[in-house]
Coordinates of C-alpha atoms in Angstrom, one line a residue:
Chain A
X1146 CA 0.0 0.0 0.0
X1147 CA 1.0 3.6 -0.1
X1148 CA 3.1 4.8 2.4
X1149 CA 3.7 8.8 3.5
X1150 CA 4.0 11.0 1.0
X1151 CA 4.9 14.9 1.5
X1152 CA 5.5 17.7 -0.7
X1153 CA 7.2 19.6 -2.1
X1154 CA 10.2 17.3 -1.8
X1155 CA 12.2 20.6 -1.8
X1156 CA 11.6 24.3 -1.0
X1157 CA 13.5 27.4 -1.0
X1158 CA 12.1 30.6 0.2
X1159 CA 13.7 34.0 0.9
X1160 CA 13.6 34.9 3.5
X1161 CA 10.1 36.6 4.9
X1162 CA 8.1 34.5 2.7
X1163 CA 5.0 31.9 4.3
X1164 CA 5.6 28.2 3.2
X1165 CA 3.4 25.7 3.4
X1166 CA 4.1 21.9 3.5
X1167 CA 1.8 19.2 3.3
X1168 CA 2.0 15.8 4.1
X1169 CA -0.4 12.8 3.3
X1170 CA -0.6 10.4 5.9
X1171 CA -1.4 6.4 5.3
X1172 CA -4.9 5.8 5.0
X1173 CA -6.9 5.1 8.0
X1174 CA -4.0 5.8 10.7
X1175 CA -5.0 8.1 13.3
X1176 CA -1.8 10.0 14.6
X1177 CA 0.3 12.1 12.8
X1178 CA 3.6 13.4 13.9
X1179 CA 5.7 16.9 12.2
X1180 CA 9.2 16.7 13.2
X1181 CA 12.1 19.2 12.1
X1182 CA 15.9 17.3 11.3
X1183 CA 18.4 19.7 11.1
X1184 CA 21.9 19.1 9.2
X1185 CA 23.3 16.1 11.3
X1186 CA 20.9 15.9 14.3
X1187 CA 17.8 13.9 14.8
X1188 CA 14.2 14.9 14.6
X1189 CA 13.2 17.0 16.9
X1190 CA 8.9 17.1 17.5
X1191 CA 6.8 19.4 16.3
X1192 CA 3.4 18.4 16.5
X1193 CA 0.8 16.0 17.1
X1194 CA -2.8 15.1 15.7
X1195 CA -4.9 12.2 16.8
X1196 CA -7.5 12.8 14.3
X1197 CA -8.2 16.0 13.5
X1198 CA -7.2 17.2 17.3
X1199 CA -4.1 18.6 17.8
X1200 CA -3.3 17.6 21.2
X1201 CA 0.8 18.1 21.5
X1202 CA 1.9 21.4 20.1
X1203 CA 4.9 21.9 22.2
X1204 CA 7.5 21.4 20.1
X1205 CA 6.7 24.1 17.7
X1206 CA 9.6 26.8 17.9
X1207 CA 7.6 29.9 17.8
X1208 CA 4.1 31.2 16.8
X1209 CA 5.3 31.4 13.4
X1210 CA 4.5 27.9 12.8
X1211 CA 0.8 26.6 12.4
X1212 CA 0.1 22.9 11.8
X1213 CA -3.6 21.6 10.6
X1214 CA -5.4 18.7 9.7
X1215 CA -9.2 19.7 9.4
X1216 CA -10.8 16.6 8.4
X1217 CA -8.5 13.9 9.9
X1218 CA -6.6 13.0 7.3
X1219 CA -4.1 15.5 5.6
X1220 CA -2.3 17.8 7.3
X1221 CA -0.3 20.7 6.4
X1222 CA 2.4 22.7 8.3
X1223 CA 2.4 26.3 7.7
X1224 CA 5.5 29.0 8.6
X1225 CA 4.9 32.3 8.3
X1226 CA 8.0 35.2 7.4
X1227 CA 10.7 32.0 7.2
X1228 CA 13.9 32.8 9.2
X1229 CA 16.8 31.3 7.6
X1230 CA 17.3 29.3 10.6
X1231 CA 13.6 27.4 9.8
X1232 CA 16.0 25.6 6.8
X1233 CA 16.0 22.2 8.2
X1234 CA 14.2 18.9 6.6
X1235 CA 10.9 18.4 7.6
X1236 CA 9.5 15.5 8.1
X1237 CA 5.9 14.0 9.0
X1238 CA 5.0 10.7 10.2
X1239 CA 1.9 8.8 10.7
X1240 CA 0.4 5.7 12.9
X1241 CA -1.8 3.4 13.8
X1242 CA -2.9 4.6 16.3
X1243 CA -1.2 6.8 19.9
X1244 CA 0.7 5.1 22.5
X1245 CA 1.4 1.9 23.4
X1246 CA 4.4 1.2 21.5
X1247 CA 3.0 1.8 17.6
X1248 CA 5.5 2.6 15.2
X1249 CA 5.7 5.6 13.1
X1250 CA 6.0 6.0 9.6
X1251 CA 7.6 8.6 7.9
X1252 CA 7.5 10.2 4.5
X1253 CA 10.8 11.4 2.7
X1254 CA 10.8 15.0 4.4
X1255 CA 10.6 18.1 2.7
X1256 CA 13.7 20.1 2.4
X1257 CA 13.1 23.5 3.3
X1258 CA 15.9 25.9 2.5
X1259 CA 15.7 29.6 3.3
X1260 CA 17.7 32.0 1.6
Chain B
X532 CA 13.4 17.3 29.3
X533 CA 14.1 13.2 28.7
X534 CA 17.6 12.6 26.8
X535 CA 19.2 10.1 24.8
X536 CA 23.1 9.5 24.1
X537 CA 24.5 7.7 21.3
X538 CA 28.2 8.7 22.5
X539 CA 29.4 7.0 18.8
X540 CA 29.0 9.6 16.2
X541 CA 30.4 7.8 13.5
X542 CA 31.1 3.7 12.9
X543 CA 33.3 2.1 10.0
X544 CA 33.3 -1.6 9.7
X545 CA 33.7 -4.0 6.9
X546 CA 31.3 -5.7 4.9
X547 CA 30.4 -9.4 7.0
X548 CA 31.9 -7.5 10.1
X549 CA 29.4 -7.2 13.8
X550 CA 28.4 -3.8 15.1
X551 CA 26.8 -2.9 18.0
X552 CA 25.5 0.4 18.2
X553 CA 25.0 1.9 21.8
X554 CA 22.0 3.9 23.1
X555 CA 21.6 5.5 26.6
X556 CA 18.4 6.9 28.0
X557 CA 17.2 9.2 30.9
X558 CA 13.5 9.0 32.2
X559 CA 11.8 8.9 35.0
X560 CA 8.6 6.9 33.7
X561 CA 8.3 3.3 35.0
X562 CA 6.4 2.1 31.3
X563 CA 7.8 3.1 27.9
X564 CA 9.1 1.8 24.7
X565 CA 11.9 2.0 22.9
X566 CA 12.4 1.8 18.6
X567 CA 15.5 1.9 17.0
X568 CA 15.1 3.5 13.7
X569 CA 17.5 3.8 10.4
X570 CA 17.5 6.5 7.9
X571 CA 19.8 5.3 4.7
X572 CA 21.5 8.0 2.4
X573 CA 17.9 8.6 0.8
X574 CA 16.5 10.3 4.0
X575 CA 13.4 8.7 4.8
X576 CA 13.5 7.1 8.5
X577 CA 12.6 3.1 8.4
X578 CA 11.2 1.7 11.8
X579 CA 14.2 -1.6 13.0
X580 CA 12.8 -2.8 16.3
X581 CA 10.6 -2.6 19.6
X582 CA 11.0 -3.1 23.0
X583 CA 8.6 -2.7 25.6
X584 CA 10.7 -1.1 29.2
X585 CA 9.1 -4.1 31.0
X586 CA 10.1 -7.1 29.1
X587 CA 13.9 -7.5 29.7
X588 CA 14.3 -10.6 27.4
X589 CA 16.4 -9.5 24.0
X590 CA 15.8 -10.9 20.9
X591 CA 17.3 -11.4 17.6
X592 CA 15.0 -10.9 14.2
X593 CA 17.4 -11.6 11.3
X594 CA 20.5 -10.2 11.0
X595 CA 19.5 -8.0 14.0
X596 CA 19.3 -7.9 18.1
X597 CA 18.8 -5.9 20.4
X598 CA 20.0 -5.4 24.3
X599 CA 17.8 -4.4 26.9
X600 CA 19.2 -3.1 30.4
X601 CA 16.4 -1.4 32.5
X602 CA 18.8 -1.0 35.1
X603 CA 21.5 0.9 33.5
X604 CA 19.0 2.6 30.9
X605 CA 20.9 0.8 27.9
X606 CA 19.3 -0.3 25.0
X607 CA 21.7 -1.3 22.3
X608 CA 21.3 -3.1 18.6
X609 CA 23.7 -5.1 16.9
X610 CA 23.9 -6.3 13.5
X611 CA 25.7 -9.2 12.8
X612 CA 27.1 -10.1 9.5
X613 CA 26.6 -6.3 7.9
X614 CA 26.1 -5.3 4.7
X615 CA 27.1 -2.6 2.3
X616 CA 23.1 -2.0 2.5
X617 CA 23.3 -1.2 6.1
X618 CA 24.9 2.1 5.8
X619 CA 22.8 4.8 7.3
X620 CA 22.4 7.0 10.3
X621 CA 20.5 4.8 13.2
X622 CA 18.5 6.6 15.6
X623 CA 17.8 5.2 19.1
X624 CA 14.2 6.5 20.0
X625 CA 12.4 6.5 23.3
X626 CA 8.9 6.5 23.8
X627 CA 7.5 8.1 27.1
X628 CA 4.1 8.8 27.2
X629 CA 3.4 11.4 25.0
X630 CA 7.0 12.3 23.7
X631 CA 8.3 10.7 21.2
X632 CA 12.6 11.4 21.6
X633 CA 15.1 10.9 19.1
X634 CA 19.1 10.3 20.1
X635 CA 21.4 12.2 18.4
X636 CA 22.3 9.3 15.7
X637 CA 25.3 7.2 14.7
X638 CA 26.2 7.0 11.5
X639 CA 27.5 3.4 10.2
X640 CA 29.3 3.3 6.9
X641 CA 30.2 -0.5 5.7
X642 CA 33.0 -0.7 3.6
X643 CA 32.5 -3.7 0.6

């Protein structure tokens, strides 16, 4: 079956400019995740849904960043007036279900790079 | 905030050679899970393996195993017999309630 898919694959912005990425979850899993992987380091959370709830936000780095998923499925992640230090891969993950050990999925990231 | 070491940055081994890549964790929770996850040269992250914090027993699926000490917060993974195919950045990744933690990564690079 079809596994996570995000785009665009890659992005460049100048800086000041809103981006939006989207990412398209496997079909019929309830959580998804946003992470951010800089050069080198692992993911570090962003977000999470269960559903269409958003229910962790902690992780997002300022009020810049706005994730959504309105009807439970696909879910975007929006930054507004990109920094260039926002230039990192992004990467969104989905699964099963929440807790309890389930594994994530990821997609391929996008690659964000602000100029 | 609930960290994880992976104290090698960087592994080079040769083809049909065993690693064992190490992974420390802090946390104070009792119940949690712990994944080991690879992400080869073409970025997207793969889920390896699972262990629950209150089954101690390790395992071996394949070419891989795992390690499991609750009482020194260790959970390492070895692959035996490696292959070119197995070089990528592994991340060890904790589980703890709601947070979802990845380690800093160690990149293996099997040499044919």
């Amino acid at each position: 079956g079809a596994g996570v898919s995000q785009s665009p694959r890659y992005k460049v912005a100048k800086r000041g400019q809103d981006v939006a990425l989207r990412c398209d979850p496997i079909s019929g899993h309830v959580s998804l995740f946003w992470y951010q992987q800089a050069l080198g380091q692992g993911p570090e959370f962003l977000t999470y849904f269960q559903n269409e709830a958003q229910l962790d936000k902690s992780g997002l780095p300022s009020d810049r960043f706005f994730a959504e998923r309105p009807e439970g499925s696909v879910s975007t992640l929006k930054i507004q007036r990109t920094q260039q230090e926002d230039s990192a891969v992004y990467l969104c993950a989905s699964s099963l279900a929440f807790g309890g050990g389930y594994e994530q999925y990821f997609g391929p990231g996008t690659r964000l790079t602000v100029t | 905030a609930q960290k994880v070491t992976q104290a090698q940055t960087e592994i080079s081994v040769v083809e049909k050679e065993d690693v064992t890549l190490d992974c420390v964790y802090e946390t104070r929770d009792t119940t949690y899970y712990l994944f080991w996850y690879k992400q080869p040269p073409s970025g997207e992250l793969v889920f390896l393996i699972r262990r629950n914090s209150f089954d101690e027993q390790n395992e071996i699926s394949g070419r891989y195993s795992w390690n499991f000490q609750k009482s020194t917060s260790s959970f390492n993974f070895t692959i035996t017999a490696s292959q070119v195919v197995d070089s990528a950045v592994y991340f060890c990744a904790p589980h703890y309630g709601q947070n979802f933690v990845f380690g800093p990564g160690t990149r293996l690079s099997v040499l044919p």
